[in-house]
PDB file of C-alpha atoms in Angstrom:
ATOM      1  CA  UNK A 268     -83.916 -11.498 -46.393  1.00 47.00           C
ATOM      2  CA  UNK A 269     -80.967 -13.784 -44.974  1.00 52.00           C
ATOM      3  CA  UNK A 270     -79.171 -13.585 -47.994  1.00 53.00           C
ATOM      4  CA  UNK A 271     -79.682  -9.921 -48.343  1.00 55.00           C
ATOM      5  CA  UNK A 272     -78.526  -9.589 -44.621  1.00 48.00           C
ATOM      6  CA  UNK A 273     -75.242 -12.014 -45.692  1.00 49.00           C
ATOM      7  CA  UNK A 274     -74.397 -10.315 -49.073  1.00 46.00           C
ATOM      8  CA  UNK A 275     -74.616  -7.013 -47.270  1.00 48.00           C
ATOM      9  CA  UNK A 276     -72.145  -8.201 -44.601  1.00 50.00           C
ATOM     10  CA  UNK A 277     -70.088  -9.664 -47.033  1.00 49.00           C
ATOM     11  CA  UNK A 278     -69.538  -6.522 -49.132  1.00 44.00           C
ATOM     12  CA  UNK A 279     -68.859  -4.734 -45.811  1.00 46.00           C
ATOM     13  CA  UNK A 280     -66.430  -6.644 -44.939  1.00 45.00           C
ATOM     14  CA  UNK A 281     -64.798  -6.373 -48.118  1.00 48.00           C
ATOM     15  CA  UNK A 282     -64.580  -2.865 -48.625  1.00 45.00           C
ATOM     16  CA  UNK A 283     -63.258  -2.682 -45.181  1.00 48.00           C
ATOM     17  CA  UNK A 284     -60.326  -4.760 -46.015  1.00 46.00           C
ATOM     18  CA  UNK A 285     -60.005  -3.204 -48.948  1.00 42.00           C
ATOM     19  CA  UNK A 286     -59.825   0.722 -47.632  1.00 44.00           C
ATOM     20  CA  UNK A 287     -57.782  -0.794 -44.472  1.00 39.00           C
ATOM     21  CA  UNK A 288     -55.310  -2.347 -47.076  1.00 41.00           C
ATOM     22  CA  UNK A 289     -55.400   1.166 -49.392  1.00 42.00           C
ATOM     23  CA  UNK A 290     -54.227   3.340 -46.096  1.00 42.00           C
ATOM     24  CA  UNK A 291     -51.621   0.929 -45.072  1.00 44.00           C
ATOM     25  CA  UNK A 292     -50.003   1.157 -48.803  1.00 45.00           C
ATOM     26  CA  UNK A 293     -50.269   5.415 -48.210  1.00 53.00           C
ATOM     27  CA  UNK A 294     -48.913   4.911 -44.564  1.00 66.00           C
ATOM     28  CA  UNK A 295     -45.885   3.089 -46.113  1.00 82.00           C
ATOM     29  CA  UNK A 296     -42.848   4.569 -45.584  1.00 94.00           C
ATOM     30  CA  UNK A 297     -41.006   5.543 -48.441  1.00 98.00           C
ATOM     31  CA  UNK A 298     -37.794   3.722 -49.149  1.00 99.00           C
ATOM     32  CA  UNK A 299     -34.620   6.160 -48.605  1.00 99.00           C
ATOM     33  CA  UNK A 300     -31.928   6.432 -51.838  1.00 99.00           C
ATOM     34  CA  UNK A 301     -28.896   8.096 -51.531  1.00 99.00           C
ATOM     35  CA  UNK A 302     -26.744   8.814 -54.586  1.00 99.00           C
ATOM     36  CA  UNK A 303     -23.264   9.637 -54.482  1.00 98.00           C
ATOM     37  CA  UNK A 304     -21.766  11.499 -57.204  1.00 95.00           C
ATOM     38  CA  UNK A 305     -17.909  12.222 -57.750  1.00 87.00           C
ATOM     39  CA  UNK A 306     -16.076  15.323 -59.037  1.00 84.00           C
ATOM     40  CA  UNK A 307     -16.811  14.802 -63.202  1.00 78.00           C
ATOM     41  CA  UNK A 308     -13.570  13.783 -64.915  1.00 82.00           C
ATOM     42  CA  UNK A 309     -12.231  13.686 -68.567  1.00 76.00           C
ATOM     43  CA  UNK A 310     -12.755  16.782 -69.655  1.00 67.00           C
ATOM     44  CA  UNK A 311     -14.413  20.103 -69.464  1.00 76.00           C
ATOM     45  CA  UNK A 312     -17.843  20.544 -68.220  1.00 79.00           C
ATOM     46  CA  UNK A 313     -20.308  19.807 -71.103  1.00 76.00           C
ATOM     47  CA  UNK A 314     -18.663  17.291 -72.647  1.00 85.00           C
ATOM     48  CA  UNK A 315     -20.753  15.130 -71.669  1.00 78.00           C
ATOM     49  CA  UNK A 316     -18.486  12.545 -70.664  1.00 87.00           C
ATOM     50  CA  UNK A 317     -18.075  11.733 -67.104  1.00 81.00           C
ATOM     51  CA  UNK A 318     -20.197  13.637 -66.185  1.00 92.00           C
ATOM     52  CA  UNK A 319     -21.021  12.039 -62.755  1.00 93.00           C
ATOM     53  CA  UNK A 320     -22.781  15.129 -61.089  1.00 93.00           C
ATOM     54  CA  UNK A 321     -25.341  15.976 -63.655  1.00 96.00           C
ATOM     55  CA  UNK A 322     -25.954  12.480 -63.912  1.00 97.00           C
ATOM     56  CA  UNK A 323     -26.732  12.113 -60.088  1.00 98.00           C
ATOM     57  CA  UNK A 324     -28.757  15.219 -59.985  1.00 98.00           C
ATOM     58  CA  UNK A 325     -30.963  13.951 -62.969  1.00 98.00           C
ATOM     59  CA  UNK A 326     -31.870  10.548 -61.374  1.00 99.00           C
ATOM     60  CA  UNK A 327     -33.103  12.728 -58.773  1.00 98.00           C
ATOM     61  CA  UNK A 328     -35.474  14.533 -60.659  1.00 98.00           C
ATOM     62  CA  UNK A 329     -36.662  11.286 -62.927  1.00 98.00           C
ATOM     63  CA  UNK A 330     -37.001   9.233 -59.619  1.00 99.00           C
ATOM     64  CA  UNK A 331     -39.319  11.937 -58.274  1.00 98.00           C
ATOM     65  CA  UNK A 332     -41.757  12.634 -61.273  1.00 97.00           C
ATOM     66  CA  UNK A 333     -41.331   8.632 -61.719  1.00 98.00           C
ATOM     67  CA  UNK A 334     -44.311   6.552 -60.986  1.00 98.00           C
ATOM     68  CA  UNK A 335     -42.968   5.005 -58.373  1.00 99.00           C
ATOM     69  CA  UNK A 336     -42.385   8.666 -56.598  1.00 98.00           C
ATOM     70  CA  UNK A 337     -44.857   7.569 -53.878  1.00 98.00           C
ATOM     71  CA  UNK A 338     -42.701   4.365 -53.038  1.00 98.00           C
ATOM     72  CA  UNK A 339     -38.873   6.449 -52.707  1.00 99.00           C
ATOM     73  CA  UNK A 340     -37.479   9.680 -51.053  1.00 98.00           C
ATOM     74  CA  UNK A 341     -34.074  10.183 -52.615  1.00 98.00           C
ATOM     75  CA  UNK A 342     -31.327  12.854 -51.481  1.00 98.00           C
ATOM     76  CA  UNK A 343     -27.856  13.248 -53.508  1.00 98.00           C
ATOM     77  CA  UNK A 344     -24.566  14.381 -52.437  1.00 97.00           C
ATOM     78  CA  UNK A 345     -22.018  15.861 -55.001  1.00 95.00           C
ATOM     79  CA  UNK A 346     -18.253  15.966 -54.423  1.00 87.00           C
ATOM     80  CA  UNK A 347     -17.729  12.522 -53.107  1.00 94.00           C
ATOM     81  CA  UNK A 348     -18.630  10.915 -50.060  1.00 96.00           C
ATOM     82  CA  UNK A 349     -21.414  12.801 -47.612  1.00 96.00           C
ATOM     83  CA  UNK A 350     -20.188  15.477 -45.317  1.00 95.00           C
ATOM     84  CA  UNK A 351     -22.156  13.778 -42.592  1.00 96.00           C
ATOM     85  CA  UNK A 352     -22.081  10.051 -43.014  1.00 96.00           C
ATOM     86  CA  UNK A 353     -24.872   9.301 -41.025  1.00 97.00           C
ATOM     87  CA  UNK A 354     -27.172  10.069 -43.506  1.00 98.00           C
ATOM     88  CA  UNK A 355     -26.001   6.174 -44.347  1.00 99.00           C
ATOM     89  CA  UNK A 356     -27.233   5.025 -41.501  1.00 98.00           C
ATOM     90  CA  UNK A 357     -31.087   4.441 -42.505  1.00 98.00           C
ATOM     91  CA  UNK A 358     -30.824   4.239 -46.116  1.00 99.00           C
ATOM     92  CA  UNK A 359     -32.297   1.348 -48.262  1.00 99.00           C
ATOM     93  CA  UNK A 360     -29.787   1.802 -51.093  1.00 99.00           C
ATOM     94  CA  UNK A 361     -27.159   3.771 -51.881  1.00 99.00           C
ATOM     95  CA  UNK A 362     -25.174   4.124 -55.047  1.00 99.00           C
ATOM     96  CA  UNK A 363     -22.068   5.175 -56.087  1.00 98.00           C
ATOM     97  CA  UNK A 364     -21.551   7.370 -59.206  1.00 96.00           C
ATOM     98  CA  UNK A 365     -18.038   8.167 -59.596  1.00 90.00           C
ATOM     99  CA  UNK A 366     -13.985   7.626 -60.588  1.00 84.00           C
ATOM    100  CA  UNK A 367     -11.909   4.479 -59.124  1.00 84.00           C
ATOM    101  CA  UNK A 368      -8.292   4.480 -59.270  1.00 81.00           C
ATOM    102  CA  UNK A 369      -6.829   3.036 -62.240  1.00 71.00           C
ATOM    103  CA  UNK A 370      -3.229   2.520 -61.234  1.00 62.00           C
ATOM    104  CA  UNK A 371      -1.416   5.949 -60.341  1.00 64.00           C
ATOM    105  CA  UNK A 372      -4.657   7.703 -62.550  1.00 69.00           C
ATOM    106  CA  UNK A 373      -7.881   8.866 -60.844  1.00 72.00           C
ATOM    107  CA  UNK A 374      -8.545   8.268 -56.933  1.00 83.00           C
ATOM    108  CA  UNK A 375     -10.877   5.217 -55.971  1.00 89.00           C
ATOM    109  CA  UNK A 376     -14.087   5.587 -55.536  1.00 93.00           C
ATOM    110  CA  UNK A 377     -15.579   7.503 -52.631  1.00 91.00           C
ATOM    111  CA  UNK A 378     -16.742   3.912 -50.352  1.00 95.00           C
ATOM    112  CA  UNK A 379     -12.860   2.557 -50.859  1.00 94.00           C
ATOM    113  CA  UNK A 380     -11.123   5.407 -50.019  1.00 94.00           C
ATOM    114  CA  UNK A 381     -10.139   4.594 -46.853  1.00 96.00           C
ATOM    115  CA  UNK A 382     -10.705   1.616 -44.412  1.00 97.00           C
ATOM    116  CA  UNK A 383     -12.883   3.388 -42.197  1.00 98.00           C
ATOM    117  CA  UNK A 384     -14.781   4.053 -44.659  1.00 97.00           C
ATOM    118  CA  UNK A 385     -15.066   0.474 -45.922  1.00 97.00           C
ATOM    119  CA  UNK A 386     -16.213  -0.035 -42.698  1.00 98.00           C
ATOM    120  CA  UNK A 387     -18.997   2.262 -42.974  1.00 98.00           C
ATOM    121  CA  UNK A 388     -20.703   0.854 -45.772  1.00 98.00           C
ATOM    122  CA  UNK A 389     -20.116  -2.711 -44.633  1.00 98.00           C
ATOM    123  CA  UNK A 390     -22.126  -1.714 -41.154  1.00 99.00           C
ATOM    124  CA  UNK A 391     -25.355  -0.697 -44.263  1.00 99.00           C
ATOM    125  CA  UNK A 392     -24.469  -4.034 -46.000  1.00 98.00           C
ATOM    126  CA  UNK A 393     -24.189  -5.895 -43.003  1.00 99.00           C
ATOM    127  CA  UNK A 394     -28.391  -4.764 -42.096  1.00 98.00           C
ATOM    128  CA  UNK A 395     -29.681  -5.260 -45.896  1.00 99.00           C
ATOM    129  CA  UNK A 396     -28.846  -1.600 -47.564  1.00 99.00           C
ATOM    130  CA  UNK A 397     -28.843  -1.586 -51.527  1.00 99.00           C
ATOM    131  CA  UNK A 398     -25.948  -0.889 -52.810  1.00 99.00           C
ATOM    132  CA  UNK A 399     -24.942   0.214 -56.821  1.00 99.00           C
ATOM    133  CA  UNK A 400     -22.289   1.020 -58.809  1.00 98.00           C
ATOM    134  CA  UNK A 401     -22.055   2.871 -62.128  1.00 98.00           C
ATOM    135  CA  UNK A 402     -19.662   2.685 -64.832  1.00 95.00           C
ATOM    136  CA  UNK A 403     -15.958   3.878 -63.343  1.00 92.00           C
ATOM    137  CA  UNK A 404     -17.136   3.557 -59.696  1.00 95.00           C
ATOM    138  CA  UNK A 405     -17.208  -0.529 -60.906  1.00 96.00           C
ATOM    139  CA  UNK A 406     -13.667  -0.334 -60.647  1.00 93.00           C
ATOM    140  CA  UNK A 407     -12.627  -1.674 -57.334  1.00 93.00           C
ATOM    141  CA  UNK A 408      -8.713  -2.678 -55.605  1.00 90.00           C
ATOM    142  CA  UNK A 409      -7.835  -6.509 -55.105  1.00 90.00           C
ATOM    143  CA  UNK A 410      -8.219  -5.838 -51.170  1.00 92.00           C
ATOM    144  CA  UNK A 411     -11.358  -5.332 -51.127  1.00 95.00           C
ATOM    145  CA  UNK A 412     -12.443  -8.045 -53.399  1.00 95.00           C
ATOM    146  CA  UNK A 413     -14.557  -9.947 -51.061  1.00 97.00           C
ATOM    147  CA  UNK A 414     -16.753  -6.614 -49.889  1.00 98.00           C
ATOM    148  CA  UNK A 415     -17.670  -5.673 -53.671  1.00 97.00           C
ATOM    149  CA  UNK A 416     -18.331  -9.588 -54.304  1.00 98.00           C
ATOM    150  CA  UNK A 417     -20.647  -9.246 -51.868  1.00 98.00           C
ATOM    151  CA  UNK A 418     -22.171  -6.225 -51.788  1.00 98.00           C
ATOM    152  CA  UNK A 419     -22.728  -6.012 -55.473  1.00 98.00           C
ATOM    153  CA  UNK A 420     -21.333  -9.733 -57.543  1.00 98.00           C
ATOM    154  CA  UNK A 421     -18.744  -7.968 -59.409  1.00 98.00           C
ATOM    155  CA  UNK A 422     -16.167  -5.277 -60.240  1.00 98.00           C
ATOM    156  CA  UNK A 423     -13.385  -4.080 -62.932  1.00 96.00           C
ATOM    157  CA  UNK A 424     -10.126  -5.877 -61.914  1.00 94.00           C
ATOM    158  CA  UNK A 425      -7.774  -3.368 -62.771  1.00 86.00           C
ATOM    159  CA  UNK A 426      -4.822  -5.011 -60.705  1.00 76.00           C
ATOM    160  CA  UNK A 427      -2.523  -8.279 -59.824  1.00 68.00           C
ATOM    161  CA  UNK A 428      -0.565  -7.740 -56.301  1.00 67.00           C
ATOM    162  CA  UNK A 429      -0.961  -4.139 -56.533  1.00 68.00           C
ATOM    163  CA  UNK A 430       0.430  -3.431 -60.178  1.00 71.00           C
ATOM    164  CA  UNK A 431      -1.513  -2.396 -62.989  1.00 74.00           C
ATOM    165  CA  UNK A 432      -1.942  -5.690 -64.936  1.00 80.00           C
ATOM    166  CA  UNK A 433      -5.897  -5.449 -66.110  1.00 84.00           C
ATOM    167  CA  UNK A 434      -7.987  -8.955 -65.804  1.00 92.00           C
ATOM    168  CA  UNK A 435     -10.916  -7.019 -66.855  1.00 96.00           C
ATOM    169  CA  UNK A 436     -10.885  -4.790 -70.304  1.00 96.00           C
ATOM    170  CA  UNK A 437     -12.396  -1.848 -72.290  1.00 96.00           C
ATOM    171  CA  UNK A 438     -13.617  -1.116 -75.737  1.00 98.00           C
ATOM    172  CA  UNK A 439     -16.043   1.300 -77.080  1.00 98.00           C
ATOM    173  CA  UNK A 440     -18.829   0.159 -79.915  1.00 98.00           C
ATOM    174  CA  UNK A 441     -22.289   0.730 -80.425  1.00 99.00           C
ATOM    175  CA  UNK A 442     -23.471  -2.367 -79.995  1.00 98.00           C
ATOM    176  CA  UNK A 443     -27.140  -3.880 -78.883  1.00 98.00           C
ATOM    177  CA  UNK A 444     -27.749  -5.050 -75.163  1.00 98.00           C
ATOM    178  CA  UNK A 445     -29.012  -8.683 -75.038  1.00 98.00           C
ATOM    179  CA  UNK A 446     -30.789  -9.069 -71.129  1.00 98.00           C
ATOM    180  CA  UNK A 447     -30.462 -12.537 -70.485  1.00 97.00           C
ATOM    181  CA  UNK A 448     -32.415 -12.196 -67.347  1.00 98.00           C
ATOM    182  CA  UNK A 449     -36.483 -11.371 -68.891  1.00 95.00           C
ATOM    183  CA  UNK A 450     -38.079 -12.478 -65.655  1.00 97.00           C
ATOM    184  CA  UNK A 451     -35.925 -10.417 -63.154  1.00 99.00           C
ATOM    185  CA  UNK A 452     -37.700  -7.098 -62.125  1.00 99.00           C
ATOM    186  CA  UNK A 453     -34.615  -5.129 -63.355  1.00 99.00           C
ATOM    187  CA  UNK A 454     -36.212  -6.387 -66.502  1.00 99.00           C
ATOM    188  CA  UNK A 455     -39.617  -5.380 -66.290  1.00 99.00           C
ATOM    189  CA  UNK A 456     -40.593  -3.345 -69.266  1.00 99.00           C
ATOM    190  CA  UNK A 457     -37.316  -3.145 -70.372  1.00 99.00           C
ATOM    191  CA  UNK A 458     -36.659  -4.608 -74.494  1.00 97.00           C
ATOM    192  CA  UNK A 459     -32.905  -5.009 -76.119  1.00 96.00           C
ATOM    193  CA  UNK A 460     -31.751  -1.834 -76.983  1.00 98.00           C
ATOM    194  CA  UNK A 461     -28.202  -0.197 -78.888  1.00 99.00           C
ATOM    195  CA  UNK A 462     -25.707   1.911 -77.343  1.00 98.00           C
ATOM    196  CA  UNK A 463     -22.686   3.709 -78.066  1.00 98.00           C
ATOM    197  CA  UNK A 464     -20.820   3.072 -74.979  1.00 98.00           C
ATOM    198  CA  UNK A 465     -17.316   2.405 -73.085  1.00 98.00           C
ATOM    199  CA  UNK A 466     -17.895  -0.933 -72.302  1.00 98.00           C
ATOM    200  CA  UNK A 467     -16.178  -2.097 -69.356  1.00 98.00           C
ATOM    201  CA  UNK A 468     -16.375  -6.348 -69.585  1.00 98.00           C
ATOM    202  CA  UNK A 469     -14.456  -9.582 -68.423  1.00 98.00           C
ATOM    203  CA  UNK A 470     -15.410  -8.517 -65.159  1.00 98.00           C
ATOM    204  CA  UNK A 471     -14.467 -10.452 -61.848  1.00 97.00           C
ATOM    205  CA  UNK A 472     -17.240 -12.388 -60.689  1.00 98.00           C
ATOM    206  CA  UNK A 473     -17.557 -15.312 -58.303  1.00 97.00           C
ATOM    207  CA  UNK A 474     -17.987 -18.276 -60.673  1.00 96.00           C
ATOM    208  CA  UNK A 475     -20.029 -19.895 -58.156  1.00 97.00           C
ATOM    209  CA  UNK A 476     -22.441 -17.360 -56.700  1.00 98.00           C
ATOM    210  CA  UNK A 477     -25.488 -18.772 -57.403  1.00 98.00           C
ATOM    211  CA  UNK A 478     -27.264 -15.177 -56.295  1.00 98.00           C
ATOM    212  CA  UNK A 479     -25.496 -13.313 -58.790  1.00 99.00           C
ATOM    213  CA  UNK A 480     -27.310 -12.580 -61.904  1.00 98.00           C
ATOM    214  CA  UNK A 481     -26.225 -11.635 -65.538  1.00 99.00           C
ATOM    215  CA  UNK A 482     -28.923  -8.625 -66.698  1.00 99.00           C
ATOM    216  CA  UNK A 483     -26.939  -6.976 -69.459  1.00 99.00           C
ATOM    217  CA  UNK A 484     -24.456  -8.546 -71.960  1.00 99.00           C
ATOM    218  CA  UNK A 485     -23.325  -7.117 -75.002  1.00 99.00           C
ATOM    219  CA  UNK A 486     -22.415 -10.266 -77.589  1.00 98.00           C
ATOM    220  CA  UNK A 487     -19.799  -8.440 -79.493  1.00 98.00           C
ATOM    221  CA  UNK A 488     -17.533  -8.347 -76.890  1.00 99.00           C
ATOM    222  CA  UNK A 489     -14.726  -9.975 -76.914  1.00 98.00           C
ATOM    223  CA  UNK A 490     -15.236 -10.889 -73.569  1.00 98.00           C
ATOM    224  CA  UNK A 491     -13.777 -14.631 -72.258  1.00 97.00           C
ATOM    225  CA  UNK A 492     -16.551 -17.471 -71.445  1.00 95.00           C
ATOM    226  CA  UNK A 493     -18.916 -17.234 -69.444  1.00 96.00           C
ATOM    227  CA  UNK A 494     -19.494 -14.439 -68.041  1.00 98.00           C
ATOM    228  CA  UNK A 495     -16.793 -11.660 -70.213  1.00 98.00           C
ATOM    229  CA  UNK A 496     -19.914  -9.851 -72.216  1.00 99.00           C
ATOM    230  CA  UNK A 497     -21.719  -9.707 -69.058  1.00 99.00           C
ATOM    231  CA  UNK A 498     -22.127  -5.790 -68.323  1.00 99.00           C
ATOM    232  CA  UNK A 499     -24.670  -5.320 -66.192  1.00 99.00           C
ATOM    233  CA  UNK A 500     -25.576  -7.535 -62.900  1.00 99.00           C
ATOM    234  CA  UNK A 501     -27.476  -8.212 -60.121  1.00 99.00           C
ATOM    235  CA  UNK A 502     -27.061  -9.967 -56.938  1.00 99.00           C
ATOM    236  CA  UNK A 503     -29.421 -10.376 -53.714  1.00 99.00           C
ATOM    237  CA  UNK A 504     -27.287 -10.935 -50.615  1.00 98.00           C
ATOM    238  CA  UNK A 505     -28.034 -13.900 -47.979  1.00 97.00           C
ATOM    239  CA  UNK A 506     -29.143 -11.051 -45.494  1.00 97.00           C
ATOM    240  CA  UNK A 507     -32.036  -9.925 -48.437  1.00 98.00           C
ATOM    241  CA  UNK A 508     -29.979  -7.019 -49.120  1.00 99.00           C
ATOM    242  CA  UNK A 509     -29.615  -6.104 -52.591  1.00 99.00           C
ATOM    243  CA  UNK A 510     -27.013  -4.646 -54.936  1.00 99.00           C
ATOM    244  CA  UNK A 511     -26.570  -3.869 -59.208  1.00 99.00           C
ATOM    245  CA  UNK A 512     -23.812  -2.895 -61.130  1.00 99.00           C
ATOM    246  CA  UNK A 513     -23.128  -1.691 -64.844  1.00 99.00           C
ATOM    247  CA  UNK A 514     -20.142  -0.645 -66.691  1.00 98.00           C
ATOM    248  CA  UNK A 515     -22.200   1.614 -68.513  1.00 98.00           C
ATOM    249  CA  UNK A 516     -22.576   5.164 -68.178  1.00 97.00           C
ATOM    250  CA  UNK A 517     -19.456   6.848 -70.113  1.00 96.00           C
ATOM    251  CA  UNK A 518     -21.923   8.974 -72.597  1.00 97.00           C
ATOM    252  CA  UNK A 519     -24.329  11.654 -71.059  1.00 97.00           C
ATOM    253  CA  UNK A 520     -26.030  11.655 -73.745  1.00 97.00           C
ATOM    254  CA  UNK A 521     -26.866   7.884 -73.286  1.00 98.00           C
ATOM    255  CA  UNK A 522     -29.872   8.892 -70.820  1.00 98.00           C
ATOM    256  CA  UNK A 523     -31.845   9.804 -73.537  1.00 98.00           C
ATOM    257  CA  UNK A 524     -32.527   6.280 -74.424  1.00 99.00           C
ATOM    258  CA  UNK A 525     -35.536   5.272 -72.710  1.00 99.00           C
ATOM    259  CA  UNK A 526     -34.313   1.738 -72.689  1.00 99.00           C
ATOM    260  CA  UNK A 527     -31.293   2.474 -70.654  1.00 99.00           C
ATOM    261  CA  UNK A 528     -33.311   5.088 -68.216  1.00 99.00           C
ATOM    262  CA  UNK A 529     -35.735   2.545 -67.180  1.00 99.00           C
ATOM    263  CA  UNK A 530     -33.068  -0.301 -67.255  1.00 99.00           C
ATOM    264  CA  UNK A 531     -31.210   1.721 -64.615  1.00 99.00           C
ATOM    265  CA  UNK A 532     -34.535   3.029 -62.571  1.00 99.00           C
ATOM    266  CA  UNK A 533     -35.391  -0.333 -62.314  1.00 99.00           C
ATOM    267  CA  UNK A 534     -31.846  -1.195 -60.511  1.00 99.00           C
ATOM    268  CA  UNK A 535     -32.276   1.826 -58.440  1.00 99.00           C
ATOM    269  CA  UNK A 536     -36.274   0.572 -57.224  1.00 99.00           C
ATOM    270  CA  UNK A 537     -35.409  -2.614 -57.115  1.00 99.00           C
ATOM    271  CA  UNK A 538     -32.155  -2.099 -54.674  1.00 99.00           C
ATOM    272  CA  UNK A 539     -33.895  -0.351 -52.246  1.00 99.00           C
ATOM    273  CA  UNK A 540     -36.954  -3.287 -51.859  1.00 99.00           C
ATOM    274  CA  UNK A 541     -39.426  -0.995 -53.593  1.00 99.00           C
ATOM    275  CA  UNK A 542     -41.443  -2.524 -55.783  1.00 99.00           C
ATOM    276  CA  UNK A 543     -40.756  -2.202 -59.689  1.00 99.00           C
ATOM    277  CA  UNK A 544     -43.778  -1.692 -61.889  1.00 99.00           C
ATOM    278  CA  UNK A 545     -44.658  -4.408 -64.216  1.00 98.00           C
ATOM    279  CA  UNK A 546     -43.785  -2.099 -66.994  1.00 98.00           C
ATOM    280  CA  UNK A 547     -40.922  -0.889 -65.520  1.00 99.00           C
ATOM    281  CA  UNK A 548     -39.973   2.422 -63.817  1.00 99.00           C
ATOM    282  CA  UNK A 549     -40.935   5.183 -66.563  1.00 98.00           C
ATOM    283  CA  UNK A 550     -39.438   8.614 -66.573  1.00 98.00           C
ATOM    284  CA  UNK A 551     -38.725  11.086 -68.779  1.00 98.00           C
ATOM    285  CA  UNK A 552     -35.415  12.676 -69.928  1.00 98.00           C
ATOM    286  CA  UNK A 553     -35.105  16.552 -68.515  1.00 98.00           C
ATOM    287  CA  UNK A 554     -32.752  19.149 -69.680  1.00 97.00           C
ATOM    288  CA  UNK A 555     -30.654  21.001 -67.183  1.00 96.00           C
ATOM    289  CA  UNK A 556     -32.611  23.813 -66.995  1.00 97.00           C
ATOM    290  CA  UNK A 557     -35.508  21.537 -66.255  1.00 97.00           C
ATOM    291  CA  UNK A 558     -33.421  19.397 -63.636  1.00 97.00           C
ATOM    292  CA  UNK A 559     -32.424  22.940 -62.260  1.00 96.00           C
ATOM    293  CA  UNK A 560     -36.035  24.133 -62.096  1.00 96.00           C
ATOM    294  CA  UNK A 561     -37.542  20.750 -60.776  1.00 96.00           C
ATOM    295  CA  UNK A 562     -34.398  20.619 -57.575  1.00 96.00           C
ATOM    296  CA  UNK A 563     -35.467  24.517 -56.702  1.00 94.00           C
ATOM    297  CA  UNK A 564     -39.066  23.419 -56.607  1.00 92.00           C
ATOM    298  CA  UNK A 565     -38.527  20.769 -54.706  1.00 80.00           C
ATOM    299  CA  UNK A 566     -35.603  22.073 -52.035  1.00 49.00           C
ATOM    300  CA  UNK A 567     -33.170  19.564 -54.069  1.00 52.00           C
ATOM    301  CA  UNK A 568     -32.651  17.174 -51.442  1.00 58.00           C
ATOM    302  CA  UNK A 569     -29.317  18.055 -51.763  1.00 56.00           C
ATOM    303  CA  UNK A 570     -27.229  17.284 -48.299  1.00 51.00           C
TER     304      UNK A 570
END
């Protein structure tokens, strides 16, 4: 009877624990992403280059019929930086989807814009926000190295004392992604895949930041040792705030590999401290009519 009595009391207890732990995952709040998108640039509409808005609009949609949709609540802003900035103020990652000034061509991305600005997104850095950038938006001015070395590890060096003299380079293959970094949850679920892409590489990066990481390299770069083929990269700040970056992201088209979707989901998850799958982030590809239909369903999010 005793051990009748003790198993009894020992299964209670356990499926106690188990339905207390099973609420406090549902009572969880949900980790807030905010995606800036830029004006789209080179080109017309449809070209499917540049296309920063569409792009923004359908990481929406995959993050929310993602299976991590319980974990995130993500809102988007088109047309640069958000009307009202406070939206910044509670937000576990942001990223950055955009142009950066190239010399006299293109205006920098919407965060360096203006010092007061900077200022803003070094007050989210400065409590642990996520923070990502995207192809273009990589690109970043020589006064503000230190901020993008440490909110994200690295950035397109376009300049030398203000004049356009590159350190960092272009060139457009289709080439296959080595990820140096298996173990990483960026890498969960993810396997080398080929892209036809603008490759941004020899990208600043601290040489001694021992919290940056290298997630993406393409080998037939010709990028300089050690780091030049490096194209993707990860970095998790002293504070335990987060930030990713890729050059990647010149072909529209490119979201249709799976590979690259959940490579970037991934980023996105793991940025804002939710947890990545062990598989990886999985999501679809959706149309625009489909990314049209699933924003009016949902009230877009759209601020």
């Amino acid at each position: 009877m005793n051990k009748k009595l003790t198993l009894l009391l020992l299964l209670t207890c356990f499926f106690s624990a188990l339905a207390v732990a099973h609420s406090q995952a549902e009572d969880a709040p949900r980790k807030k992403i905010v995606l800036i998108a830029g004006k789209k640039s080179h080109g017309p509409v449809g070209n499917g280059i540049h296309d920063y808005p569409w792009s923004v609009k359908l990481l929406k949609v995959m993050l929310d019929q993602s299976n991590v949709a319980d974990q995130v609540k993500v809102e988007f802003h088109l047309e640069g930086w958000p009307q009202d900035e406070s939206t910044l103020a509670d937000a576990d990652a942001i990223m950055v989807i955009s142009d950066g000034r190239d010399g006299d061509k293109f205006e920098e991305a919407p965060h360096f814009q203006s010092d007061e600005r900077v200022a803003v997104m070094q007050k989210q850095i400065d409590r642990g926000c996520g923070f990502l950038t995207f192809h273009f938006s990589t690109f970043a001015p020589d006064k503000y190295a230190s901020q993008i070395l440490d909110w994200s590890g690295g950035f397109f060096d376009w300049e030398e004392n203000g004049k356009r003299q590159w350190y960092s380079a272009i060139e457009t293959q289709t080439a296959a992604l080595q990820l140096p970094a298996a173990d990483h949850p960026i890498s969960h679920g993810v396997k080398p895949f080929t892209l036809r892409e603008e490759f941004y590489y020899n990208l600043r990066f601290n040489p001694d930041d021992a919290r940056r990481q290298s997630i993406a390299a393409v080998p037939t770069l010709p990028g300089r040792e050690p780091d030049g083929k490096v194209v993707a990269w990860a970095r998790e700040r002293e504070n335990g705030g987060r930030g990713f970056g890729t050059t990647c992201g010149h072909y529209y088209d490119n979201w249709q590999e799976p590979q690259f979707r959940k490579l970037i989901l991934n980023a996105i998850a793991w940025s804002a401290h939710a947890e990545v799958p062990p598989g990886g982030v999985e999501a679809k590809f959706y149309t625009h009519d489909e990314i049209e239909a699933a924003l009016a369903a949902g009230s877009s999010a759209e601020k």
